[in-house]
Protein backbone atom coordinates (compact mmCIF):
# COMPACT_ATOMS: atom_id res chain seq x y z
CA UNK A 1 0.00 0.00 0.00
CA UNK A 2 1.54 3.38 -0.99
CA UNK A 3 2.19 5.92 1.73
CA UNK A 4 -0.21 8.87 1.63
CA UNK A 5 1.22 12.30 0.81
CA UNK A 6 0.50 15.62 2.47
CA UNK A 7 -0.67 16.51 5.95
CA UNK A 8 -3.75 14.99 7.60
CA UNK A 9 -4.66 16.62 10.94
CA UNK A 10 -5.94 14.17 13.56
CA UNK A 11 -6.38 16.44 16.60
CA UNK A 12 -5.75 20.09 17.44
CA UNK A 13 -5.49 21.93 20.74
CA UNK A 14 -7.61 25.05 20.15
CA UNK A 15 -7.54 26.03 23.82
CA UNK A 16 -3.73 26.33 23.77
CA UNK A 17 -3.78 29.38 21.51
CA UNK A 18 -6.25 31.02 23.92
CA UNK A 19 -4.38 30.13 27.13
CA UNK A 20 -0.80 30.68 25.90
CA UNK A 21 1.21 33.19 23.92
CA UNK A 22 2.96 31.04 21.29
CA UNK A 23 6.62 32.01 20.85
CA UNK A 24 8.00 29.24 18.62
CA UNK A 25 6.84 25.92 17.14
CA UNK A 26 8.63 22.64 16.44
CA UNK A 27 7.63 19.47 14.59
CA UNK A 28 8.39 16.28 16.52
CA UNK A 29 7.85 12.62 15.82
CA UNK A 30 6.31 10.34 18.45
CA UNK A 31 7.31 6.87 19.59
CA UNK A 32 4.00 4.98 19.28
CA UNK A 33 2.78 1.40 19.43
CA UNK A 34 0.87 -0.22 16.56
CA UNK A 35 -2.58 0.14 18.11
CA UNK A 36 -1.90 3.83 18.86
CA UNK A 37 -1.13 4.46 15.20
CA UNK A 38 -4.31 2.65 14.14
CA UNK A 39 -6.40 4.74 16.56
CA UNK A 40 -4.78 7.93 15.24
CA UNK A 41 -5.45 6.91 11.64
CA UNK A 42 -9.12 6.49 12.64
CA UNK A 43 -9.01 10.15 13.78
CA UNK A 44 -9.31 9.49 17.49
CA UNK A 45 -7.12 11.57 19.82
CA UNK A 46 -7.37 14.42 22.32
CA UNK A 47 -4.77 17.01 23.33
CA UNK A 48 -6.76 18.52 26.21
CA UNK A 49 -4.47 18.93 29.26
CA UNK A 50 -1.45 17.62 27.32
CA UNK A 51 2.05 19.05 27.82
CA UNK A 52 5.66 18.13 27.08
CA UNK A 53 8.27 17.73 29.79
CA UNK A 54 11.98 16.95 30.01
CA UNK A 55 13.23 13.81 31.75
CA UNK A 56 16.83 12.53 31.59
CA UNK A 57 17.71 14.76 28.63
CA UNK A 58 14.72 13.56 26.56
CA UNK A 59 11.30 15.10 25.91
CA UNK A 60 8.08 13.27 26.74
CA UNK A 61 4.45 14.08 25.98
CA UNK A 62 2.16 13.73 29.01
CA UNK A 63 -1.64 13.73 29.14
CA UNK A 64 -2.39 13.08 25.46
CA UNK A 65 -5.36 10.73 25.16
CA UNK A 66 -5.39 8.15 22.36
CA UNK A 67 -8.36 5.80 22.96
CA UNK A 68 -7.83 2.06 22.75
CA UNK A 69 -8.13 0.62 19.26
CA UNK A 70 -11.60 -0.91 18.91
CA UNK A 71 -10.41 -4.03 17.07
CA UNK A 72 -7.39 -4.41 19.37
CA UNK A 73 -6.92 -7.41 21.63
CA UNK A 74 -4.95 -7.81 24.85
CA UNK A 75 -2.06 -6.03 23.08
CA UNK A 76 -3.94 -2.72 23.23
CA UNK A 77 -2.15 0.33 24.64
CA UNK A 78 -2.87 2.42 27.74
CA UNK A 79 -4.82 5.54 26.56
CA UNK A 80 -2.94 8.20 28.59
CA UNK A 81 0.56 6.76 28.66
CA UNK A 82 3.63 8.99 28.43
CA UNK A 83 5.02 9.11 24.87
CA UNK A 84 8.58 9.95 23.88
CA UNK A 85 9.06 12.83 21.45
CA UNK A 86 11.58 12.40 18.64
CA UNK A 87 13.59 15.54 17.89
CA UNK A 88 17.18 16.38 16.96
CA UNK A 89 19.57 16.71 19.92
CA UNK A 90 20.11 20.39 19.08
CA UNK A 91 16.35 21.07 19.17
CA UNK A 92 15.95 19.14 22.44
CA UNK A 93 18.78 21.10 24.09
CA UNK A 94 17.33 24.39 22.86
CA UNK A 95 13.84 23.57 24.19
CA UNK A 96 15.18 22.35 27.55
CA UNK A 97 17.31 25.49 27.90
CA UNK A 98 14.42 27.83 27.16
CA UNK A 99 12.02 26.09 29.56
CA UNK A 100 14.60 26.11 32.36
CA UNK A 101 15.35 29.77 31.62
CA UNK A 102 12.00 30.70 33.05
CA UNK A 103 8.28 30.95 32.60
CA UNK A 104 8.01 28.93 29.39
CA UNK A 105 6.24 25.64 28.80
CA UNK A 106 5.92 23.18 25.91
CA UNK A 107 2.36 22.63 24.68
CA UNK A 108 1.20 20.41 21.80
CA UNK A 109 -0.84 22.29 19.20
CA UNK A 110 -1.66 19.55 16.67
CA UNK A 111 -1.26 15.85 16.02
CA UNK A 112 -1.14 14.97 12.34
CA UNK A 113 0.24 12.58 9.75
CA UNK A 114 2.92 14.02 7.49
CA UNK A 115 3.65 11.72 4.55
CA UNK A 116 2.45 8.76 6.60
CA UNK A 117 4.43 9.53 9.77
CA UNK A 118 2.67 10.57 13.00
CA UNK A 119 3.89 14.01 14.08
CA UNK A 120 3.05 16.48 16.82
CA UNK A 121 3.48 20.25 16.60
CA UNK A 122 5.01 21.44 19.88
CA UNK A 123 4.89 25.12 20.83
CA UNK A 124 7.21 26.93 23.17
CA UNK A 125 4.68 29.11 24.98
CA UNK A 126 4.22 31.53 27.84
CA UNK A 127 1.01 31.39 29.90
CA UNK A 128 -1.38 34.33 29.52
CA UNK A 129 -2.99 36.12 32.41
CA UNK A 130 -6.78 36.42 32.42
CA UNK A 131 -6.68 40.12 31.47
CA UNK A 132 -4.48 39.27 28.45
CA UNK A 133 -7.11 36.75 27.33
CA UNK A 134 -9.85 39.38 27.67
CA UNK A 135 -7.80 41.89 25.66
CA UNK A 136 -7.27 39.34 22.88
CA UNK A 137 -11.01 38.57 22.74
CA UNK A 138 -11.89 42.28 22.59
CA UNK A 139 -9.33 42.87 19.83
CA UNK A 140 -10.63 39.90 17.81
CA UNK A 141 -14.23 41.14 18.15
CA UNK A 142 -13.21 44.65 17.04
CA UNK A 143 -11.34 43.26 14.02
CA UNK A 144 -14.38 41.18 13.03
CA UNK A 145 -16.66 44.21 13.31
CA UNK A 146 -14.29 46.28 11.13
CA UNK A 147 -14.14 43.51 8.53
CA UNK A 148 -17.93 43.17 8.57
CA UNK A 149 -18.49 46.91 8.04
CA UNK A 150 -15.81 47.05 5.33
CA UNK A 151 -17.44 44.10 3.57
CA UNK A 152 -20.85 45.75 3.62
CA UNK A 153 -19.40 49.01 2.25
CA UNK A 154 -17.79 47.09 -0.60
CA UNK A 155 -21.18 45.64 -1.54
CA UNK A 156 -22.86 49.07 -1.54
CA UNK A 157 -24.82 48.56 1.70
CA UNK A 158 -24.09 51.55 3.91
CA UNK A 159 -25.16 51.49 7.56
Coordinates of N, CA and C in Angstrom, one line a residue:
X1 N 0.8 -1.2 0.0 CA 0.0 0.0 0.0 C 0.9 1.2 0.0
X2 N 0.7 2.2 -0.9 CA 1.5 3.4 -1.0 C 1.3 4.3 0.2
X3 N 2.3 5.0 0.6 CA 2.2 5.9 1.7 C 1.5 7.2 1.2
X4 N 0.5 7.7 2.0 CA -0.2 8.9 1.6 C 0.7 10.1 1.7
X5 N 0.4 11.1 0.9 CA 1.2 12.3 0.8 C 0.4 13.4 1.5
X6 N 1.1 14.5 1.9 CA 0.5 15.6 2.5 C 0.4 15.5 4.0
X7 N -0.5 16.4 4.5 CA -0.7 16.5 6.0 C -2.1 16.3 6.3
X8 N -2.4 15.3 7.2 CA -3.7 15.0 7.6 C -3.8 15.2 9.1
X9 N -4.6 16.3 9.5 CA -4.7 16.6 10.9 C -5.6 15.7 11.6
X10 N -5.1 15.1 12.8 CA -5.9 14.2 13.6 C -6.6 14.9 14.7
X11 N -5.8 15.7 15.4 CA -6.4 16.4 16.6 C -5.7 17.8 16.7
X12 N -6.4 18.8 17.2 CA -5.8 20.1 17.4 C -6.2 20.6 18.8
X13 N -5.3 21.4 19.4 CA -5.5 21.9 20.7 C -5.9 23.4 20.6
X14 N -7.2 23.7 20.4 CA -7.6 25.1 20.1 C -7.5 25.9 21.4
X15 N -7.6 25.3 22.6 CA -7.5 26.0 23.8 C -6.1 26.6 24.1
X16 N -5.1 25.9 23.5 CA -3.7 26.3 23.8 C -3.5 27.7 23.2
X17 N -4.0 28.0 22.1 CA -3.8 29.4 21.5 C -4.5 30.5 22.3
X18 N -5.5 30.1 23.1 CA -6.2 31.0 23.9 C -5.5 31.2 25.3
X19 N -5.0 30.1 25.8 CA -4.4 30.1 27.1 C -2.9 30.5 27.1
X20 N -2.2 30.4 26.0 CA -0.8 30.7 25.9 C -0.5 31.6 24.8
X21 N 0.6 32.4 25.0 CA 1.2 33.2 23.9 C 2.3 32.3 23.3
X22 N 2.1 32.0 22.0 CA 3.0 31.0 21.3 C 4.2 31.8 20.8
X23 N 5.4 31.3 21.2 CA 6.6 32.0 20.9 C 7.3 31.3 19.7
X24 N 7.3 30.0 19.7 CA 8.0 29.2 18.6 C 7.4 27.9 18.5
X25 N 7.4 27.3 17.3 CA 6.8 25.9 17.1 C 7.9 25.0 16.6
X26 N 7.7 23.7 16.9 CA 8.6 22.6 16.4 C 7.8 21.4 16.0
X27 N 8.3 20.7 15.0 CA 7.6 19.5 14.6 C 8.4 18.3 15.2
X28 N 7.7 17.4 15.9 CA 8.4 16.3 16.5 C 7.7 15.0 16.1
X29 N 8.4 13.9 16.0 CA 7.9 12.6 15.8 C 7.5 12.1 17.2
X30 N 6.7 11.0 17.2 CA 6.3 10.3 18.4 C 6.6 8.9 18.4
X31 N 7.1 8.3 19.5 CA 7.3 6.9 19.6 C 6.0 6.2 20.0
X32 N 5.3 5.5 19.1 CA 4.0 5.0 19.3 C 4.0 3.5 19.1
X33 N 3.0 2.8 19.7 CA 2.8 1.4 19.4 C 1.8 1.2 18.2
X34 N 1.7 0.0 17.7 CA 0.9 -0.2 16.6 C -0.6 0.2 16.7
X35 N -1.2 -0.2 17.9 CA -2.6 0.1 18.1 C -2.8 1.6 18.3
X36 N -1.8 2.4 18.8 CA -1.9 3.8 18.9 C -2.0 4.4 17.5
X37 N -1.1 4.0 16.6 CA -1.1 4.5 15.2 C -2.5 4.2 14.5
X38 N -3.0 3.0 14.7 CA -4.3 2.6 14.1 C -5.4 3.5 14.7
X39 N -5.4 3.8 16.0 CA -6.4 4.7 16.6 C -6.3 6.1 16.0
X40 N -5.0 6.6 15.8 CA -4.8 7.9 15.2 C -5.3 8.0 13.8
X41 N -5.0 6.9 13.0 CA -5.5 6.9 11.6 C -7.0 6.9 11.6
X42 N -7.7 6.4 12.6 CA -9.1 6.5 12.6 C -9.6 7.9 13.1
X43 N -8.7 8.8 13.4 CA -9.0 10.2 13.8 C -9.4 10.3 15.2
X44 N -8.9 9.4 16.1 CA -9.3 9.5 17.5 C -8.1 9.9 18.4
X45 N -8.2 11.1 18.9 CA -7.1 11.6 19.8 C -7.6 12.9 20.5
X46 N -7.0 13.2 21.6 CA -7.4 14.4 22.3 C -6.1 15.0 22.9
X47 N -5.9 16.3 22.8 CA -4.8 17.0 23.3 C -5.1 17.9 24.5
X48 N -6.3 17.7 25.1 CA -6.8 18.5 26.2 C -5.9 18.1 27.4
X49 N -5.3 19.1 28.1 CA -4.5 18.9 29.3 C -3.1 18.3 28.9
X50 N -2.7 18.2 27.7 CA -1.5 17.6 27.3 C -0.3 18.7 27.4
X51 N 0.9 18.2 27.7 CA 2.0 19.0 27.8 C 3.3 18.2 27.6
X52 N 4.4 18.8 27.3 CA 5.7 18.1 27.1 C 6.6 18.5 28.2
X53 N 7.4 17.5 28.6 CA 8.3 17.7 29.8 C 9.6 17.0 29.6
X54 N 10.7 17.5 30.1 CA 12.0 17.0 30.0 C 12.2 15.9 31.1
X55 N 12.8 14.8 30.8 CA 13.2 13.8 31.7 C 14.5 13.1 31.2
X56 N 15.6 13.2 32.0 CA 16.8 12.5 31.6 C 17.3 13.0 30.2
X57 N 17.2 14.2 29.9 CA 17.7 14.8 28.6 C 16.8 14.4 27.4
X58 N 15.7 13.9 27.6 CA 14.7 13.6 26.6 C 13.4 14.3 26.8
X59 N 12.6 14.5 25.8 CA 11.3 15.1 25.9 C 10.2 14.1 25.8
X60 N 9.2 14.2 26.7 CA 8.1 13.3 26.7 C 6.8 14.1 26.7
X61 N 5.8 13.5 26.1 CA 4.5 14.1 26.0 C 3.6 13.4 27.0
X62 N 3.0 14.2 27.9 CA 2.2 13.7 29.0 C 0.7 14.2 28.8
X63 N -0.2 13.3 29.1 CA -1.6 13.7 29.1 C -2.4 13.7 27.8
X64 N -1.7 13.2 26.7 CA -2.4 13.1 25.5 C -3.2 11.8 25.5
X65 N -4.5 11.9 25.1 CA -5.4 10.7 25.2 C -5.6 10.1 23.8
X66 N -5.1 8.9 23.6 CA -5.4 8.1 22.4 C -6.2 6.9 22.8
X67 N -7.5 6.9 22.5 CA -8.4 5.8 23.0 C -7.9 4.5 22.5
X68 N -8.2 3.4 23.2 CA -7.8 2.1 22.8 C -8.4 1.8 21.4
X69 N -7.7 1.0 20.6 CA -8.1 0.6 19.3 C -9.3 -0.4 19.4
X70 N -10.4 -0.1 18.7 CA -11.6 -0.9 18.9 C -11.4 -2.4 18.5
X71 N -10.6 -2.6 17.5 CA -10.4 -4.0 17.1 C -9.2 -4.7 17.8
X72 N -8.6 -3.9 18.7 CA -7.4 -4.4 19.4 C -7.7 -5.5 20.4
X73 N -6.7 -6.3 20.7 CA -6.9 -7.4 21.6 C -6.2 -7.1 22.9
X74 N -5.7 -8.0 23.6 CA -5.0 -7.8 24.9 C -3.7 -7.0 24.6
X75 N -3.3 -6.8 23.4 CA -2.1 -6.0 23.1 C -2.3 -4.5 23.0
X76 N -3.6 -4.1 23.3 CA -3.9 -2.7 23.2 C -3.1 -1.9 24.2
X77 N -3.0 -0.6 23.9 CA -2.2 0.3 24.6 C -3.0 1.0 25.8
X78 N -2.2 1.6 26.7 CA -2.9 2.4 27.7 C -3.2 3.8 27.1
X79 N -4.4 4.3 27.3 CA -4.8 5.5 26.6 C -4.0 6.8 26.9
X80 N -3.6 7.0 28.2 CA -2.9 8.2 28.6 C -1.5 8.0 28.9
X81 N -0.8 7.0 28.3 CA 0.6 6.8 28.7 C 1.5 7.9 28.2
X82 N 2.7 8.0 28.8 CA 3.6 9.0 28.4 C 4.3 8.5 27.1
X83 N 4.4 9.5 26.2 CA 5.0 9.1 24.9 C 6.3 9.9 24.6
X84 N 7.3 9.3 24.1 CA 8.6 9.9 23.9 C 8.5 10.8 22.6
X85 N 9.0 12.0 22.6 CA 9.1 12.8 21.4 C 10.4 12.7 20.7
X86 N 10.4 12.6 19.4 CA 11.6 12.4 18.6 C 12.0 13.7 17.9
X87 N 13.1 14.3 18.5 CA 13.6 15.5 17.9 C 15.1 15.4 17.8
X88 N 15.7 16.3 17.0 CA 17.2 16.4 17.0 C 17.7 16.8 18.3
X89 N 18.9 16.4 18.6 CA 19.6 16.7 19.9 C 19.7 18.2 20.1
X90 N 20.0 18.9 19.0 CA 20.1 20.4 19.1 C 18.8 21.0 19.4
X91 N 17.7 20.5 18.9 CA 16.3 21.1 19.2 C 16.0 20.8 20.6
X92 N 16.3 19.5 21.1 CA 15.9 19.1 22.4 C 16.7 20.0 23.4
X93 N 18.0 20.2 23.2 CA 18.8 21.1 24.1 C 18.3 22.5 24.1
X94 N 17.9 23.0 22.9 CA 17.3 24.4 22.9 C 16.0 24.5 23.6
X95 N 15.1 23.5 23.5 CA 13.8 23.6 24.2 C 14.0 23.4 25.7
X96 N 14.9 22.5 26.1 CA 15.2 22.4 27.6 C 15.8 23.6 28.1
X97 N 16.7 24.2 27.4 CA 17.3 25.5 27.9 C 16.3 26.6 28.1
X98 N 15.4 26.7 27.1 CA 14.4 27.8 27.2 C 13.4 27.6 28.3
X99 N 13.0 26.3 28.5 CA 12.0 26.1 29.6 C 12.6 26.3 30.9
X100 N 13.9 25.9 31.1 CA 14.6 26.1 32.4 C 14.9 27.6 32.6
X101 N 15.1 28.3 31.5 CA 15.4 29.8 31.6 C 14.3 30.5 32.4
X102 N 13.0 30.1 32.2 CA 12.0 30.7 33.0 C 10.7 31.0 32.4
X103 N 9.6 30.6 33.0 CA 8.3 31.0 32.6 C 7.7 30.4 31.3
X104 N 8.5 29.5 30.6 CA 8.0 28.9 29.4 C 7.6 27.5 29.6
X105 N 6.7 27.0 28.8 CA 6.2 25.6 28.8 C 6.1 25.1 27.4
X106 N 6.1 23.8 27.2 CA 5.9 23.2 25.9 C 4.5 22.6 25.8
X107 N 3.7 23.1 24.8 CA 2.4 22.6 24.7 C 2.2 22.1 23.3
X108 N 1.5 20.9 23.1 CA 1.2 20.4 21.8 C 0.0 21.2 21.2
X109 N 0.2 21.6 19.9 CA -0.8 22.3 19.2 C -1.7 21.4 18.3
X110 N -1.0 20.4 17.6 CA -1.7 19.5 16.7 C -1.0 18.2 16.6
X111 N -1.8 17.2 16.4 CA -1.3 15.8 16.0 C -1.7 15.6 14.6
X112 N -0.8 15.2 13.7 CA -1.1 15.0 12.3 C -0.2 13.9 11.7
X113 N -0.6 13.5 10.5 CA 0.2 12.6 9.8 C 0.9 13.4 8.6
X114 N 2.2 13.3 8.5 CA 2.9 14.0 7.5 C 3.6 13.0 6.7
X115 N 3.1 12.8 5.4 CA 3.6 11.7 4.5 C 3.6 10.4 5.2
X116 N 2.6 10.1 6.0 CA 2.5 8.8 6.6 C 3.0 8.6 8.0
X117 N 3.8 9.6 8.4 CA 4.4 9.5 9.8 C 3.6 10.4 10.8
X118 N 3.4 9.8 12.0 CA 2.7 10.6 13.0 C 3.6 11.6 13.6
X119 N 3.1 12.9 13.6 CA 3.9 14.0 14.1 C 3.0 14.8 15.1
X120 N 3.7 15.6 15.9 CA 3.0 16.5 16.8 C 3.7 17.8 16.7
X121 N 2.9 18.9 16.6 CA 3.5 20.2 16.6 C 3.5 20.8 18.0
X122 N 4.8 21.0 18.5 CA 5.0 21.4 19.9 C 5.3 22.9 19.8
X123 N 4.7 23.7 20.8 CA 4.9 25.1 20.8 C 5.6 25.5 22.1
X124 N 6.6 26.3 22.0 CA 7.2 26.9 23.2 C 6.3 28.1 23.5
X125 N 5.7 28.1 24.7 CA 4.7 29.1 25.0 C 4.8 29.7 26.4
X126 N 4.3 30.9 26.5 CA 4.2 31.5 27.8 C 2.8 31.7 28.2
X127 N 2.4 31.3 29.4 CA 1.0 31.4 29.9 C 0.5 32.8 29.9
X128 N -0.8 33.0 29.5 CA -1.4 34.3 29.5 C -2.1 34.5 30.8
X129 N -2.2 35.7 31.3 CA -3.0 36.1 32.4 C -4.4 36.3 31.9
X130 N -5.4 36.3 32.8 CA -6.8 36.4 32.4 C -7.1 37.7 31.7
X131 N -6.4 38.8 32.1 CA -6.7 40.1 31.5 C -6.1 40.1 30.0
X132 N -5.0 39.4 29.8 CA -4.5 39.3 28.4 C -5.5 38.5 27.6
X133 N -6.1 37.5 28.1 CA -7.1 36.7 27.3 C -8.3 37.6 27.0
X134 N -8.7 38.5 27.9 CA -9.8 39.4 27.7 C -9.5 40.4 26.6
X135 N -8.2 40.9 26.7 CA -7.8 41.9 25.7 C -7.8 41.3 24.3
X136 N -7.3 40.0 24.2 CA -7.3 39.3 22.9 C -8.7 39.1 22.3
X137 N -9.6 38.7 23.2 CA -11.0 38.6 22.7 C -11.6 39.9 22.2
X138 N -11.4 41.0 23.0 CA -11.9 42.3 22.6 C -11.3 42.7 21.3
X139 N -10.0 42.5 21.1 CA -9.3 42.9 19.8 C -9.9 42.1 18.7
X140 N -10.1 40.8 18.9 CA -10.6 39.9 17.8 C -12.0 40.3 17.4
X141 N -12.9 40.7 18.4 CA -14.2 41.1 18.1 C -14.2 42.5 17.4
X142 N -13.3 43.4 17.7 CA -13.2 44.7 17.0 C -12.8 44.4 15.6
X143 N -11.8 43.6 15.4 CA -11.3 43.3 14.0 C -12.5 42.7 13.2
X144 N -13.2 41.8 13.8 CA -14.4 41.2 13.0 C -15.4 42.2 12.6
X145 N -15.7 43.1 13.6 CA -16.7 44.2 13.3 C -16.2 45.1 12.2
X146 N -14.9 45.5 12.2 CA -14.3 46.3 11.1 C -14.4 45.6 9.8
X147 N -14.1 44.3 9.8 CA -14.1 43.5 8.5 C -15.6 43.4 8.0
X148 N -16.5 43.3 8.9 CA -17.9 43.2 8.6 C -18.4 44.5 7.9
X149 N -18.1 45.6 8.6 CA -18.5 46.9 8.0 C -17.8 47.2 6.7
X150 N -16.5 46.9 6.6 CA -15.8 47.1 5.3 C -16.4 46.2 4.2
X151 N -16.8 45.0 4.6 CA -17.4 44.1 3.6 C -18.8 44.6 3.1
X152 N -19.5 45.2 4.0 CA -20.8 45.8 3.6 C -20.7 47.0 2.8
X153 N -19.7 47.8 3.1 CA -19.4 49.0 2.3 C -19.0 48.6 0.8
X154 N -18.2 47.6 0.7 CA -17.8 47.1 -0.6 C -18.9 46.6 -1.4
X155 N -20.0 46.1 -0.8 CA -21.2 45.6 -1.5 C -22.2 46.7 -1.8
X156 N -21.9 48.0 -1.3 CA -22.9 49.1 -1.5 C -24.0 49.2 -0.5
X157 N -23.8 48.5 0.6 CA -24.8 48.6 1.7 C -24.3 49.4 2.8
X158 N -24.6 50.7 2.8 CA -24.1 51.6 3.9 C -25.0 51.5 5.1
X159 N -24.4 51.5 6.3 CA -25.2 51.5 7.6 C -25.8 52.8 7.9

